[in-house]
PDB file of C-alpha atoms in Angstrom:
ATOM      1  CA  UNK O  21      -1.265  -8.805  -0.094  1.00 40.00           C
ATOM      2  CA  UNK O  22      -1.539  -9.664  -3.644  1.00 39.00           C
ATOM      3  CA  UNK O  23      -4.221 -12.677  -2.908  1.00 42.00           C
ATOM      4  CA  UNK O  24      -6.359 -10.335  -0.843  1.00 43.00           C
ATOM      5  CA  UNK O  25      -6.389  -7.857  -3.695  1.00 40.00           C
ATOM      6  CA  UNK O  26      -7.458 -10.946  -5.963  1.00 36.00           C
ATOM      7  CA  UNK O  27      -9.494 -12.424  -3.257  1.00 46.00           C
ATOM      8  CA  UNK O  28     -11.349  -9.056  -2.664  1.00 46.00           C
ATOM      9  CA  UNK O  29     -14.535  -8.074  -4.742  1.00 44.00           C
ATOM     10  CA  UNK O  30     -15.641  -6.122  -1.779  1.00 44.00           C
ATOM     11  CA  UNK O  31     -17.432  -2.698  -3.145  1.00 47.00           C
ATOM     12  CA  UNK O  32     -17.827   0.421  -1.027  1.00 54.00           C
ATOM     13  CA  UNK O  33     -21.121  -0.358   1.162  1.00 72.00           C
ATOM     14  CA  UNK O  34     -21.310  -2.307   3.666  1.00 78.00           C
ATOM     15  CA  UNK O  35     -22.102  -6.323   2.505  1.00 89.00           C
ATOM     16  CA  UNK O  36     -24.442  -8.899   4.201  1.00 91.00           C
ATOM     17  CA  UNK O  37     -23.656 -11.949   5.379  1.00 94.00           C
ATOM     18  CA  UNK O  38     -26.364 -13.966   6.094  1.00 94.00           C
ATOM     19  CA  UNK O  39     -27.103 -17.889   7.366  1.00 95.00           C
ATOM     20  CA  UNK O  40     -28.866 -20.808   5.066  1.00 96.00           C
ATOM     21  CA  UNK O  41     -31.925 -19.602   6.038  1.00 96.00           C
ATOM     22  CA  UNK O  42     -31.206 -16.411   4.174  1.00 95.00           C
ATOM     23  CA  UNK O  43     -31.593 -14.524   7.519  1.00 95.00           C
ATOM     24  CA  UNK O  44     -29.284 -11.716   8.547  1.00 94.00           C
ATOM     25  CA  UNK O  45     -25.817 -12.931  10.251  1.00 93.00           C
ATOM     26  CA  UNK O  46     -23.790  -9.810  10.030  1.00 93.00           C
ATOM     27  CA  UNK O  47     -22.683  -7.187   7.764  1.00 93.00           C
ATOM     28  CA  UNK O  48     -18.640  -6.598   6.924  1.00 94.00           C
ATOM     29  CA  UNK O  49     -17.824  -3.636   5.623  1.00 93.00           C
ATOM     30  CA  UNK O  50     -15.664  -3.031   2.684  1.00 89.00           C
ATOM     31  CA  UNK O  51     -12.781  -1.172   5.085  1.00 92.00           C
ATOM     32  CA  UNK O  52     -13.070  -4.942   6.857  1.00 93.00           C
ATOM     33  CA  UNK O  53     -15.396  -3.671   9.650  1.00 95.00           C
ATOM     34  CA  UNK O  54     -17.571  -6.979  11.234  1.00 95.00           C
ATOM     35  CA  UNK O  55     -20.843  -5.863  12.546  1.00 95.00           C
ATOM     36  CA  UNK O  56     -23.690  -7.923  13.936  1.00 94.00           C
ATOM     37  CA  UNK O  57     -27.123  -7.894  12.904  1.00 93.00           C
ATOM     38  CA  UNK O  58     -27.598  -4.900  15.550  1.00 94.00           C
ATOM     39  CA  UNK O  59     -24.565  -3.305  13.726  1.00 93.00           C
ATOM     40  CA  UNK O  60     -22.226  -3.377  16.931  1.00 95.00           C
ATOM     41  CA  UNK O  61     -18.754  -3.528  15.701  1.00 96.00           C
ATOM     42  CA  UNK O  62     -17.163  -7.298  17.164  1.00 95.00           C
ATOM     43  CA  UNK O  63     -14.258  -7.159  14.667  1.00 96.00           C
ATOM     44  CA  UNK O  64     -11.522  -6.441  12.076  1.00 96.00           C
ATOM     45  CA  UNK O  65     -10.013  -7.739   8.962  1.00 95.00           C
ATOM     46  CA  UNK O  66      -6.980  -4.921   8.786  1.00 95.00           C
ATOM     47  CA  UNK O  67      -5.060  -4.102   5.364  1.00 94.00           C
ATOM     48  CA  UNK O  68      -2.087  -6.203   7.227  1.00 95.00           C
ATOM     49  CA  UNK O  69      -4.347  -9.320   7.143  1.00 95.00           C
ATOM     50  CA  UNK O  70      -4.218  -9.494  11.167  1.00 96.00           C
ATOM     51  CA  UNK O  71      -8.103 -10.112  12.612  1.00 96.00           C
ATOM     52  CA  UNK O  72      -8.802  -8.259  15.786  1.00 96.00           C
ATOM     53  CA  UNK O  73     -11.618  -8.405  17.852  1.00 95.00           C
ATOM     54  CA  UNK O  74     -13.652  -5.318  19.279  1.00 95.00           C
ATOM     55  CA  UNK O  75     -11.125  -4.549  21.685  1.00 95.00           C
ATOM     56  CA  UNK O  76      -8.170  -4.901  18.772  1.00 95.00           C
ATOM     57  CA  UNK O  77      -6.869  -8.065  20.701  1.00 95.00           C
ATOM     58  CA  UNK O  78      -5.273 -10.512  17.908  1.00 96.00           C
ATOM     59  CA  UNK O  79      -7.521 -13.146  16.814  1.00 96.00           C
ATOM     60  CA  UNK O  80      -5.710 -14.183  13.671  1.00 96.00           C
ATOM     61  CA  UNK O  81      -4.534 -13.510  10.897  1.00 96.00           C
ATOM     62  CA  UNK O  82      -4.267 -13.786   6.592  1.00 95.00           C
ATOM     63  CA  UNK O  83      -1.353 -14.267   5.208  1.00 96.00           C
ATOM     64  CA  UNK O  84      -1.121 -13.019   1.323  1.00 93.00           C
ATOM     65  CA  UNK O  85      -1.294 -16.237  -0.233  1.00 95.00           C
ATOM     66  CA  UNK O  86      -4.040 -16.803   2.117  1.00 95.00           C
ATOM     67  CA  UNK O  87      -3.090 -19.485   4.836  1.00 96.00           C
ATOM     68  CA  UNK O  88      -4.860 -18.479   7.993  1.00 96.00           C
ATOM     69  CA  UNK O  89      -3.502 -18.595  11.641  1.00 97.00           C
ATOM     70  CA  UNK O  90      -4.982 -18.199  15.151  1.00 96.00           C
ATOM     71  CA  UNK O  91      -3.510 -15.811  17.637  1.00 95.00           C
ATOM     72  CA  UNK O  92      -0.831 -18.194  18.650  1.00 96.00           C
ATOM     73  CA  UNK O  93       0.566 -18.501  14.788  1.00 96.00           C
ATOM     74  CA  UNK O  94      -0.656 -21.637  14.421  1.00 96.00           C
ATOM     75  CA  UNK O  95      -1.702 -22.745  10.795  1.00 97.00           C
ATOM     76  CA  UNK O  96      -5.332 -23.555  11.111  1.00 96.00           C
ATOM     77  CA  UNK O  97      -6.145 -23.464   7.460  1.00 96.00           C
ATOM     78  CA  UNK O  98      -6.123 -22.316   4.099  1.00 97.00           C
ATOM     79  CA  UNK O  99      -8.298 -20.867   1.528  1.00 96.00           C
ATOM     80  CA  UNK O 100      -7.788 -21.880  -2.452  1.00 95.00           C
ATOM     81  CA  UNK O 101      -8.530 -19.270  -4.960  1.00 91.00           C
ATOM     82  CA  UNK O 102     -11.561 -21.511  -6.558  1.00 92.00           C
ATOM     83  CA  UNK O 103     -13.354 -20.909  -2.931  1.00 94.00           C
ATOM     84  CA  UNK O 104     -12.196 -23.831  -1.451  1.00 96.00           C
ATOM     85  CA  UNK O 105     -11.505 -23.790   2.527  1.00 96.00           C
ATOM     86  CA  UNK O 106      -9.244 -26.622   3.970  1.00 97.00           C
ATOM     87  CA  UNK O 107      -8.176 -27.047   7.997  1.00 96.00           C
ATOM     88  CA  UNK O 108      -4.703 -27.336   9.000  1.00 95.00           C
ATOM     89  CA  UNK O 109      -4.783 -30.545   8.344  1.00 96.00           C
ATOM     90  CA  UNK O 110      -5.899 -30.038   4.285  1.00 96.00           C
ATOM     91  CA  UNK O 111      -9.155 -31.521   5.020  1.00 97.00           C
ATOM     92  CA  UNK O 112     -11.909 -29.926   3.076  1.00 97.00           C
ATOM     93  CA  UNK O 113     -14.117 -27.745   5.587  1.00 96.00           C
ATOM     94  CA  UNK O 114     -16.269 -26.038   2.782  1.00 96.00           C
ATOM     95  CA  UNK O 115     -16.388 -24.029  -0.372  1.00 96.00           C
ATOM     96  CA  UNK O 116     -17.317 -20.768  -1.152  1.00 95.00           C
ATOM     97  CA  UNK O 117     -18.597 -19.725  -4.973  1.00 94.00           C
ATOM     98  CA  UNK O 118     -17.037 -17.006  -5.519  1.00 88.00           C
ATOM     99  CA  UNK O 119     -19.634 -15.949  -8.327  1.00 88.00           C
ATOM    100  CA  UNK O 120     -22.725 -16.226  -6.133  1.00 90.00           C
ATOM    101  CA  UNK O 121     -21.283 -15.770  -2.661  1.00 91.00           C
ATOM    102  CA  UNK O 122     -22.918 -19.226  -1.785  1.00 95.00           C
ATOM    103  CA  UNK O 123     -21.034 -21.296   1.276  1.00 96.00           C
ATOM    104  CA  UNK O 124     -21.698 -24.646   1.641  1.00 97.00           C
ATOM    105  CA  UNK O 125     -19.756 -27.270   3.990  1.00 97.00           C
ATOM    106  CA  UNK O 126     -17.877 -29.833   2.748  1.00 96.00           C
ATOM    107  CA  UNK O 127     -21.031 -32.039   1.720  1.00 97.00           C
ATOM    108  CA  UNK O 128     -22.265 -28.969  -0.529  1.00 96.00           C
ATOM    109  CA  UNK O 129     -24.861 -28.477   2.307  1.00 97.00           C
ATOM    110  CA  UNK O 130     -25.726 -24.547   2.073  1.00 97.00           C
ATOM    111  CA  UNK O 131     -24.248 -22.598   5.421  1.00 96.00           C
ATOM    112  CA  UNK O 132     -24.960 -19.579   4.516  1.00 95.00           C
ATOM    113  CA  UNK O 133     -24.311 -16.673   1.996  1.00 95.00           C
ATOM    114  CA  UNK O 134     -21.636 -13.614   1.164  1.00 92.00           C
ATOM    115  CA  UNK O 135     -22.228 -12.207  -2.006  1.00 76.00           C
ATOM    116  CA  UNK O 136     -19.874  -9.487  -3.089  1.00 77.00           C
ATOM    117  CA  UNK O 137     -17.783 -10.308  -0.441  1.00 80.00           C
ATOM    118  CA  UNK O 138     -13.821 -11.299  -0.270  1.00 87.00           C
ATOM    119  CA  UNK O 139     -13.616 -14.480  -0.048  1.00 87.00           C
ATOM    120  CA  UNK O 140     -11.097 -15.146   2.731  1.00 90.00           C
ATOM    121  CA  UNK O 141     -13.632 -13.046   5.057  1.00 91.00           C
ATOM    122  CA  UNK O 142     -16.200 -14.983   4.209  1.00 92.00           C
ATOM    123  CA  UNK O 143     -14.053 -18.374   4.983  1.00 93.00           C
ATOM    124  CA  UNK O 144     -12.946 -16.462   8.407  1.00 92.00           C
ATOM    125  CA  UNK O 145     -16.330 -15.762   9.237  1.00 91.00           C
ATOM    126  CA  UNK O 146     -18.050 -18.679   8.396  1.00 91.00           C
ATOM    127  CA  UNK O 147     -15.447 -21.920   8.913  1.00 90.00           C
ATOM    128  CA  UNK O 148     -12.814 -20.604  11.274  1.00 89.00           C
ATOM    129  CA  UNK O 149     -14.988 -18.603  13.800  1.00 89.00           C
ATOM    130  CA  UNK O 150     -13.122 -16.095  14.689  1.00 86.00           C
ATOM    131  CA  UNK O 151     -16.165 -14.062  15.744  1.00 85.00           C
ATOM    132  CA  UNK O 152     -18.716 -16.589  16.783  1.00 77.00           C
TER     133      UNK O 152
END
């Protein structure tokens, strides 16, 4: 879990996430917690880098040098430690700046924002879906 550790900048409180808009998405928590903006719990990033749902059904999961699989074990992606988030396929979905929490797609359009935030939750959360 060495690249989480790295990854991670997450402090104690719970952190926003929020759209391009700047509106309130969801809030993750620096245990992993995902809320929504009515701060109902509809997942988990665990310490083993598995994603669960709600219900602690298997979503996903992180491996430590942060390649990122669906449910099945299928690759779906990866995450580079400059913030950059490719599919399965190594095509670029997005970045994130890991100084300013800013996520843009892959044409640098702003998709939203997770400051102080690790960034593989961010990528899980914002390009992967795993709780939209």
């Amino acid at each position: 879990m060495a690249a989480l550790a790295i990854a991670s900048t997450a402090p104690a409180a719970a952190q926003n996430l929020r759209n391009a808009s700047y509106s309130l998405v969801g809030k993750i928590s620096a245990n992993g917690t995902v809320r929504d903006t009515k701060l109902i719990t509809v997942g988990y990033f665990n310490p083993n880098g598995t994603i669960t749902d709600r219900n602690q059904r298997q979503l996903g999961r992180v491996s430590a040098d942060m390649q990122v699989y669906d449910a099945k074990g299928t690759r779906i992606g990866y995450i580079t430690v400059d913030g950059a988030v490719h599919d399965g396929e190594s095509r670029t979905l997005g970045h994130i700046d890991r100084k300013t929490g800013k996520v843009t797609d892959a044409s640098y359009k702003i998709i939203g924002y997770g400051e102080d935030l690790n960034i593989v939750w961010i990528a899980c959360y914002f390009f992967f879906g795993f709780f939209s």
